[in-house]
PDB file of C-alpha atoms in Angstrom:
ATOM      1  CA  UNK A   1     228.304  -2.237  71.247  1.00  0.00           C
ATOM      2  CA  UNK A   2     229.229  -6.121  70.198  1.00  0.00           C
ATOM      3  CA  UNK A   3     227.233  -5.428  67.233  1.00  0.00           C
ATOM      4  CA  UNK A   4     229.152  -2.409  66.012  1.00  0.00           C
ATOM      5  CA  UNK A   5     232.559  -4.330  66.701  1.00  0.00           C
ATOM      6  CA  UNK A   6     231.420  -7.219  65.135  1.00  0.00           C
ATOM      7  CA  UNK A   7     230.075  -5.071  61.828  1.00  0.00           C
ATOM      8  CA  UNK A   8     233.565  -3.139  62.011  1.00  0.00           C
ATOM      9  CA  UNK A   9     235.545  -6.498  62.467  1.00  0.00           C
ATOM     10  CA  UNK A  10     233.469  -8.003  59.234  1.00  0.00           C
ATOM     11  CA  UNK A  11     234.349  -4.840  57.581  1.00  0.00           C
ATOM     12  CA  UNK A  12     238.002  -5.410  57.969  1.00  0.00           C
ATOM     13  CA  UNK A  13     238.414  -9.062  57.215  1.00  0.00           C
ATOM     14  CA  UNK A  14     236.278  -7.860  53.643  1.00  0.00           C
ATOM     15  CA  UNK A  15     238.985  -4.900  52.974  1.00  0.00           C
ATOM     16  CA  UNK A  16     241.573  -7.256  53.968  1.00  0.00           C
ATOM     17  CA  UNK A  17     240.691  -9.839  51.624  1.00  0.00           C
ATOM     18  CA  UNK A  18     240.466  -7.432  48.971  1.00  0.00           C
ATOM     19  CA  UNK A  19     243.892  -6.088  49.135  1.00  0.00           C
ATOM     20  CA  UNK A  20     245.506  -9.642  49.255  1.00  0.00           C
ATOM     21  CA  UNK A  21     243.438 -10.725  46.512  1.00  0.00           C
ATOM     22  CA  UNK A  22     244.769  -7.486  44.485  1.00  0.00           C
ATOM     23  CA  UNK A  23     248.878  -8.418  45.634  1.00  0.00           C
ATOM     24  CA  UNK A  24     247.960 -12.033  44.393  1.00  0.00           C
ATOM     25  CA  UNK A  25     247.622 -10.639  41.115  1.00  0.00           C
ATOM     26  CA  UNK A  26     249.713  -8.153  38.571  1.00  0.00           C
ATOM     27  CA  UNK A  27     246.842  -6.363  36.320  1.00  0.00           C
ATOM     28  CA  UNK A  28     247.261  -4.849  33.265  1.00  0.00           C
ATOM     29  CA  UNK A  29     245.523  -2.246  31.613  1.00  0.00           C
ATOM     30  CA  UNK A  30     246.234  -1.270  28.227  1.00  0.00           C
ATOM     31  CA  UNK A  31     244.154   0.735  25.768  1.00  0.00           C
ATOM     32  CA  UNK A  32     244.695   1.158  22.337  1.00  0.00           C
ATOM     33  CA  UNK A  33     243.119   2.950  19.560  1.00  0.00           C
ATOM     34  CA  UNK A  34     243.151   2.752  15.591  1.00  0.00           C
ATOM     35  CA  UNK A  35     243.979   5.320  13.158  1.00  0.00           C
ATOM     36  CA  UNK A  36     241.604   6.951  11.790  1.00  0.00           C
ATOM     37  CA  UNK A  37     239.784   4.831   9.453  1.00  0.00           C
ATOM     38  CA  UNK A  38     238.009   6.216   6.345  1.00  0.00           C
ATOM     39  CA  UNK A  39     234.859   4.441   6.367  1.00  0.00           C
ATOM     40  CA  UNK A  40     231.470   5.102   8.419  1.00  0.00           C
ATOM     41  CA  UNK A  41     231.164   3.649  11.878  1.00  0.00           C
ATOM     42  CA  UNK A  42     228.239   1.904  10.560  1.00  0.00           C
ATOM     43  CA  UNK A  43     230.709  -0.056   8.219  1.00  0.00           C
ATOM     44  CA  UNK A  44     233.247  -0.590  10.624  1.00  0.00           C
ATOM     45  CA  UNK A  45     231.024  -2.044  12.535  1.00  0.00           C
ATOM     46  CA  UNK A  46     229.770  -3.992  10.407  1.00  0.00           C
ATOM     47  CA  UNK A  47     233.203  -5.768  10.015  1.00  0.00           C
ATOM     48  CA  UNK A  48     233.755  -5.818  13.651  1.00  0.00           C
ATOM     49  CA  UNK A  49     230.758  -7.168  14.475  1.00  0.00           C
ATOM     50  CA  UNK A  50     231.339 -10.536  13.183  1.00  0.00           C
ATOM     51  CA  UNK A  51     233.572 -11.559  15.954  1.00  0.00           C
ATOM     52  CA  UNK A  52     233.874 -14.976  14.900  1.00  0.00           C
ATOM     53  CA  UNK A  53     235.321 -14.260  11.788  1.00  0.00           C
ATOM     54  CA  UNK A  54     238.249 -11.689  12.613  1.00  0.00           C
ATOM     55  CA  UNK A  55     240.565 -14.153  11.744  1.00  0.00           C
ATOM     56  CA  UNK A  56     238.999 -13.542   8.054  1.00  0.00           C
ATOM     57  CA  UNK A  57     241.514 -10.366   7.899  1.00  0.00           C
ATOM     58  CA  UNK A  58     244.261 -10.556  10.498  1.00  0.00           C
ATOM     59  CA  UNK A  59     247.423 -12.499  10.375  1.00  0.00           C
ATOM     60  CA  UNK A  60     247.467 -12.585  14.031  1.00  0.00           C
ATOM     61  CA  UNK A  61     244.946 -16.025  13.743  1.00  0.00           C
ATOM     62  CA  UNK A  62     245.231 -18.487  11.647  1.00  0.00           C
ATOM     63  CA  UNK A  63     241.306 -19.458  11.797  1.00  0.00           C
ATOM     64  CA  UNK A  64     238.381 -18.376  13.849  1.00  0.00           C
ATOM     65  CA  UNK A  65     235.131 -19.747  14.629  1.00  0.00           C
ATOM     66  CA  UNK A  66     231.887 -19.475  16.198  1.00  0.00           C
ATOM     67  CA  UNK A  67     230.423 -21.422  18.427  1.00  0.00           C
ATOM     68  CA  UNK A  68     227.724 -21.936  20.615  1.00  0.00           C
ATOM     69  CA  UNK A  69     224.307 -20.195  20.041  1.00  0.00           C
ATOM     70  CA  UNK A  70     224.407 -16.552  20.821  1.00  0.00           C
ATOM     71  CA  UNK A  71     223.149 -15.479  24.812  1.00  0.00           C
ATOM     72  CA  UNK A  72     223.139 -12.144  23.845  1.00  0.00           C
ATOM     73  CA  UNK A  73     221.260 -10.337  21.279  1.00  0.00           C
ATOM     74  CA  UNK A  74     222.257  -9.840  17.507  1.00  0.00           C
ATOM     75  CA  UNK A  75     225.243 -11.736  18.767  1.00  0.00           C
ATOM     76  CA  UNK A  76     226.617 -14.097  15.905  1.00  0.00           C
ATOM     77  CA  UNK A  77     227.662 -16.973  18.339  1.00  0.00           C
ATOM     78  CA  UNK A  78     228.329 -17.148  21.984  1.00  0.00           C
ATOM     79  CA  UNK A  79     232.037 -17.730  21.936  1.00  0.00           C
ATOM     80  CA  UNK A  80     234.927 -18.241  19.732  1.00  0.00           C
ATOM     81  CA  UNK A  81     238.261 -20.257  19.541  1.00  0.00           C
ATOM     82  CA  UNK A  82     240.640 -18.803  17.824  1.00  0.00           C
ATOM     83  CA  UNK A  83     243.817 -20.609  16.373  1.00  0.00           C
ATOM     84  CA  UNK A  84     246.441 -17.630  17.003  1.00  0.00           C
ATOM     85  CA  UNK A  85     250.301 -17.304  15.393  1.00  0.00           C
ATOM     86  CA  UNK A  86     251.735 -16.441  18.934  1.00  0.00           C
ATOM     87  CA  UNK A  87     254.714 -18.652  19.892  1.00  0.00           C
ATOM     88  CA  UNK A  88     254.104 -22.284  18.484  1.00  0.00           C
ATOM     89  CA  UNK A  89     250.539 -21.390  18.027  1.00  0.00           C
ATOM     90  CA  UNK A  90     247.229 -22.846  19.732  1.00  0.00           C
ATOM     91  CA  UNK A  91     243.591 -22.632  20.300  1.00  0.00           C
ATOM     92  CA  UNK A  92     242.197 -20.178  22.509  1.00  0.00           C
ATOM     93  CA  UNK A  93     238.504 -19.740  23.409  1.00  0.00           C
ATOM     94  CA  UNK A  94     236.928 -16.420  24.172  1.00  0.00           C
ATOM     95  CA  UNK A  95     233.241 -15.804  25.232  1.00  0.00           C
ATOM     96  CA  UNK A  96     231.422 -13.134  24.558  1.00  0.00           C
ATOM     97  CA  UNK A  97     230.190 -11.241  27.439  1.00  0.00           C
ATOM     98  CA  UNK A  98     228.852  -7.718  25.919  1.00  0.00           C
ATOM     99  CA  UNK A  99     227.255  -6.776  22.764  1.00  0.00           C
ATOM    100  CA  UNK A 100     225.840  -3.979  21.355  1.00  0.00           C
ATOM    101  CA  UNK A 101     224.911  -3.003  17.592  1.00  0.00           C
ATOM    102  CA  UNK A 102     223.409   0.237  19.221  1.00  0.00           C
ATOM    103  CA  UNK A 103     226.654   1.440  20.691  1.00  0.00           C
ATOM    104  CA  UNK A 104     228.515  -0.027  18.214  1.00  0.00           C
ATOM    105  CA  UNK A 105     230.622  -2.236  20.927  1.00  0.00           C
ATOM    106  CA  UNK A 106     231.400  -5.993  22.068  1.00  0.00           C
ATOM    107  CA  UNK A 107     233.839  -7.552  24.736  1.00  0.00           C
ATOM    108  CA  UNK A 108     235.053 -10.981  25.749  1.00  0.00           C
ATOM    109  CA  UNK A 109     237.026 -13.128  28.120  1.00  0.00           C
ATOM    110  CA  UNK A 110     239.435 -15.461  26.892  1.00  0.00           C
ATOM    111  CA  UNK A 111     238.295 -19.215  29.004  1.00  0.00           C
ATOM    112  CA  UNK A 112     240.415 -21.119  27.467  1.00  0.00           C
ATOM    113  CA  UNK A 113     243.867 -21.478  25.974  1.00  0.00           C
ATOM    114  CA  UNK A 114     246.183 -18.796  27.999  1.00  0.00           C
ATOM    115  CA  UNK A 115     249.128 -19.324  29.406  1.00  0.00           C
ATOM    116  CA  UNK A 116     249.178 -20.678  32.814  1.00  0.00           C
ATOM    117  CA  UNK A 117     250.375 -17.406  34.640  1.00  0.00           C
ATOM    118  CA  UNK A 118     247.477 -15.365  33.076  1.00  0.00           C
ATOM    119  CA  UNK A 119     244.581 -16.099  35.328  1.00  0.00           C
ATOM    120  CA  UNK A 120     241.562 -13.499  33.567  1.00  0.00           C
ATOM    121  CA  UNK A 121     241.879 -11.576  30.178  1.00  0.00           C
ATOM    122  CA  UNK A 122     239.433  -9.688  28.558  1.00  0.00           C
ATOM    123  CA  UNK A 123     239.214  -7.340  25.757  1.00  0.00           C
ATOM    124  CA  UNK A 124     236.656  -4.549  25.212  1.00  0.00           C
ATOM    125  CA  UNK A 125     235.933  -2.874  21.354  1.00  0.00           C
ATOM    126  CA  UNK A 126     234.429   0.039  21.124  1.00  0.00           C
ATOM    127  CA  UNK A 127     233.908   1.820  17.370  1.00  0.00           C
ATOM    128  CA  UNK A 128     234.008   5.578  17.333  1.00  0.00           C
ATOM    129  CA  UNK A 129     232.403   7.575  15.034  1.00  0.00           C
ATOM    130  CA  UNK A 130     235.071  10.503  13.891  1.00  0.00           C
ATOM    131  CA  UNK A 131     232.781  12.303  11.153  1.00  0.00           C
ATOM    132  CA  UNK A 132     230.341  10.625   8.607  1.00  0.00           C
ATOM    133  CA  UNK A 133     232.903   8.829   6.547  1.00  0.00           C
ATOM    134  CA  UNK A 134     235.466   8.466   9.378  1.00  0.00           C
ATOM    135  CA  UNK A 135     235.738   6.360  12.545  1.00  0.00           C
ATOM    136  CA  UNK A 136     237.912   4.721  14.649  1.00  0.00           C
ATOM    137  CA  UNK A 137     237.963   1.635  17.245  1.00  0.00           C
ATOM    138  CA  UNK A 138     239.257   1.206  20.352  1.00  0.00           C
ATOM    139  CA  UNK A 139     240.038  -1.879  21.899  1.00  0.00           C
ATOM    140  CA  UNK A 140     240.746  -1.849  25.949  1.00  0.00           C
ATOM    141  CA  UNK A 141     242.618  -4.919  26.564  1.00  0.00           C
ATOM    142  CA  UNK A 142     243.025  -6.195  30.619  1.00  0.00           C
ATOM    143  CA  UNK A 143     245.066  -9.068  31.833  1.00  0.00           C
ATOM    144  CA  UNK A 144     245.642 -10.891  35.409  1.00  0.00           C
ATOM    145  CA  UNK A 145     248.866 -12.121  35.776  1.00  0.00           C
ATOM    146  CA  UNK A 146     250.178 -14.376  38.449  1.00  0.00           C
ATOM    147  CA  UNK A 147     252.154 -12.333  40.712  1.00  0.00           C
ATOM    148  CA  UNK A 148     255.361 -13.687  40.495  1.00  0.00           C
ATOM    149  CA  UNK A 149     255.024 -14.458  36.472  1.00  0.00           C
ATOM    150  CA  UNK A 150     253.763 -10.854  36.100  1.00  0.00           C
ATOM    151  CA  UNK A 151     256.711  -9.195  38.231  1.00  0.00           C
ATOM    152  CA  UNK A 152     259.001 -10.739  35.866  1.00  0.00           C
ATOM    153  CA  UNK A 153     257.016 -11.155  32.130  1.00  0.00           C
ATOM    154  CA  UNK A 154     254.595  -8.283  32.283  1.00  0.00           C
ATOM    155  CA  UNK A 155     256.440  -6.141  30.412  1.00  0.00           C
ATOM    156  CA  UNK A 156     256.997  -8.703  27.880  1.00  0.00           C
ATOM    157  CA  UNK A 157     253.978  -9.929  27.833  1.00  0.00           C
ATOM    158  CA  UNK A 158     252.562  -6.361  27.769  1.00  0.00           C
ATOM    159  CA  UNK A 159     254.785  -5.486  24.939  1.00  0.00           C
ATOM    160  CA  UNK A 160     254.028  -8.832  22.661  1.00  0.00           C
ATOM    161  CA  UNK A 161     250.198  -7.809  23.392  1.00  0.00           C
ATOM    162  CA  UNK A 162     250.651  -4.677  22.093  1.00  0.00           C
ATOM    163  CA  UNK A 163     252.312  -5.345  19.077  1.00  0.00           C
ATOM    164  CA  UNK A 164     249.477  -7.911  18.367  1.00  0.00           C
ATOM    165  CA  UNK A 165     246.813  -5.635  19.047  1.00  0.00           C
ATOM    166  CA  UNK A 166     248.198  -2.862  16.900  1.00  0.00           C
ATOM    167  CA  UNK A 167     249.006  -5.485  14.067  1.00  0.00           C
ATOM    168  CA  UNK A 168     245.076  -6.099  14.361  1.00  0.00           C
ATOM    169  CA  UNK A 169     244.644  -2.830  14.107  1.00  0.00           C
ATOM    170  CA  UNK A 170     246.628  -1.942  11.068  1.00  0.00           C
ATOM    171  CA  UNK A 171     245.091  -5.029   9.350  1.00  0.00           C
ATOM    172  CA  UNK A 172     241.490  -3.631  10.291  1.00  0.00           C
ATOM    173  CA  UNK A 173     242.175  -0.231   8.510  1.00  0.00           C
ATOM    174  CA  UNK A 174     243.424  -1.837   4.917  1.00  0.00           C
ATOM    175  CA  UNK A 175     240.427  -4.550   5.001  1.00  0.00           C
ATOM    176  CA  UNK A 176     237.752  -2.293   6.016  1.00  0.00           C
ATOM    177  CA  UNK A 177     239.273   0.689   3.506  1.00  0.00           C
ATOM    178  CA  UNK A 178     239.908  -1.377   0.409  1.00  0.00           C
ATOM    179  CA  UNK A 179     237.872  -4.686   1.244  1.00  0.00           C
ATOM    180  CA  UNK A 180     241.797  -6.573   0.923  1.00  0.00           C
ATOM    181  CA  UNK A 181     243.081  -8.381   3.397  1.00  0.00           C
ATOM    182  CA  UNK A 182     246.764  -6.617   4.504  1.00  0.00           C
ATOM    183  CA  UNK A 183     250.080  -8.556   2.131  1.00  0.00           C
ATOM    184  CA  UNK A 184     250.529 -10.417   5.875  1.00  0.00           C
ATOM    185  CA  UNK A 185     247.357 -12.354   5.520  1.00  0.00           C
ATOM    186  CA  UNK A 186     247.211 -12.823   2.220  1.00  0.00           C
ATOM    187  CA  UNK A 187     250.848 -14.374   2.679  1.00  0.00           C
ATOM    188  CA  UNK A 188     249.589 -16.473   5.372  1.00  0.00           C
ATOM    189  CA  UNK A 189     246.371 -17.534   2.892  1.00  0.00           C
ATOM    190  CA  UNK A 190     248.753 -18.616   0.468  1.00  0.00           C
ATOM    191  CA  UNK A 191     250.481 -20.718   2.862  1.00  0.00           C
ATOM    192  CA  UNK A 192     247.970 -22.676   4.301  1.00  0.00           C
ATOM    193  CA  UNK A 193     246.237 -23.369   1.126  1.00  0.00           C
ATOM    194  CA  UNK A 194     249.573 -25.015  -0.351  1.00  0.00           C
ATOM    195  CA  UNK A 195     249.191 -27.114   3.200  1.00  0.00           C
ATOM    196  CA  UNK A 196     246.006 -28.145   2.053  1.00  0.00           C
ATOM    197  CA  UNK A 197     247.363 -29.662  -1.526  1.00  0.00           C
TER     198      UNK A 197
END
């Protein structure tokens, strides 16, 4: 009989724990997919891949770079920072936790750089293959926020991470249909090489 209370009582205190650890925390959940693209998943892929050089192609970062030898197989690196164009700018540093050239997918979590009242972020791609010469990607972004930050920013901060994402997006379709990088990046090229003289 003690035992049973006792497992029942440890039961509790787990379940317990559980739910205040979810209140601590405002999650979000956003997923967001691509037009369709008109190349082959295979190509797509091929871009996407090469997750330390997205910043190659999107306005949304400045620069992007490996580092760290990859932990995961046909990984490029085993994390990235990324200087990003949000607000005054920074470095953020995201580590690669999945990747897969079978299934055509990667994710990360972002360790360093976020705001203070974002405790976990991680973002999910995913290519999908719409016919032979069509395909699409899917990115499934989730984000902690500190309770009291995320009652009051999370729709903000929701809707300034989706207009990044889908900015990403766009700029994925023109690079990976025409090799060009979208009139935004090549903007932002232009700029920072007239830093550099």
């Amino acid at each position: 009989m003690k035992v049973k209370l006792l497992i029942l009582l440890g039961l509790l205190i787990v379940h317990l724990k559980g739910m205040a650890q979810e209140k601590k925390n405002k999650i979000v959940k956003e997923t967001l997919t691509s037009e369709v693209i008109n190349v082959s998943a295979d190509s797509l892929w091929a871009i996407c891949r090469e997750f330390d050089k997205t910043a190659e192609w999107t306005s949304t970062l400045k620069r992007s770079y490996g580092t760290g030898k990859p932990q995961i197989e046909g990984a490029t690196c085993s994390s990235r920072t990324c200087e990003t164009n949000i607000g005054k700018g920074g470095k953020v540093v995201e580590k690669l936790i999945m990747f897969s050239d079978k299934n055509k997918e990667l994710a990360y979590n972002l360790t360093d750089g976020a705001p203070s009242f974002i405790t976990f972020s991680s973002n999910h791609w995913k290519i999908i293959e719409v016919s032979t010469r069509q395909s699409k990607i899917e990115m499934n972004v989730t984000m902690h926020m500190k309770r009291f930050a995320g009652f009051f920013l999370r729709r903000l901060i929701t809707k300034q991470m989706k207009k990044q994402v889908n900015i990403v997006l766009e700029e994925l379709k023109i690079y990976a249909e025409t090799g060009q990088v979208s009139e935004a990046k090549r903007k932002q090229i232009e700029k920072q090489q007239k830093g550099i003289r």
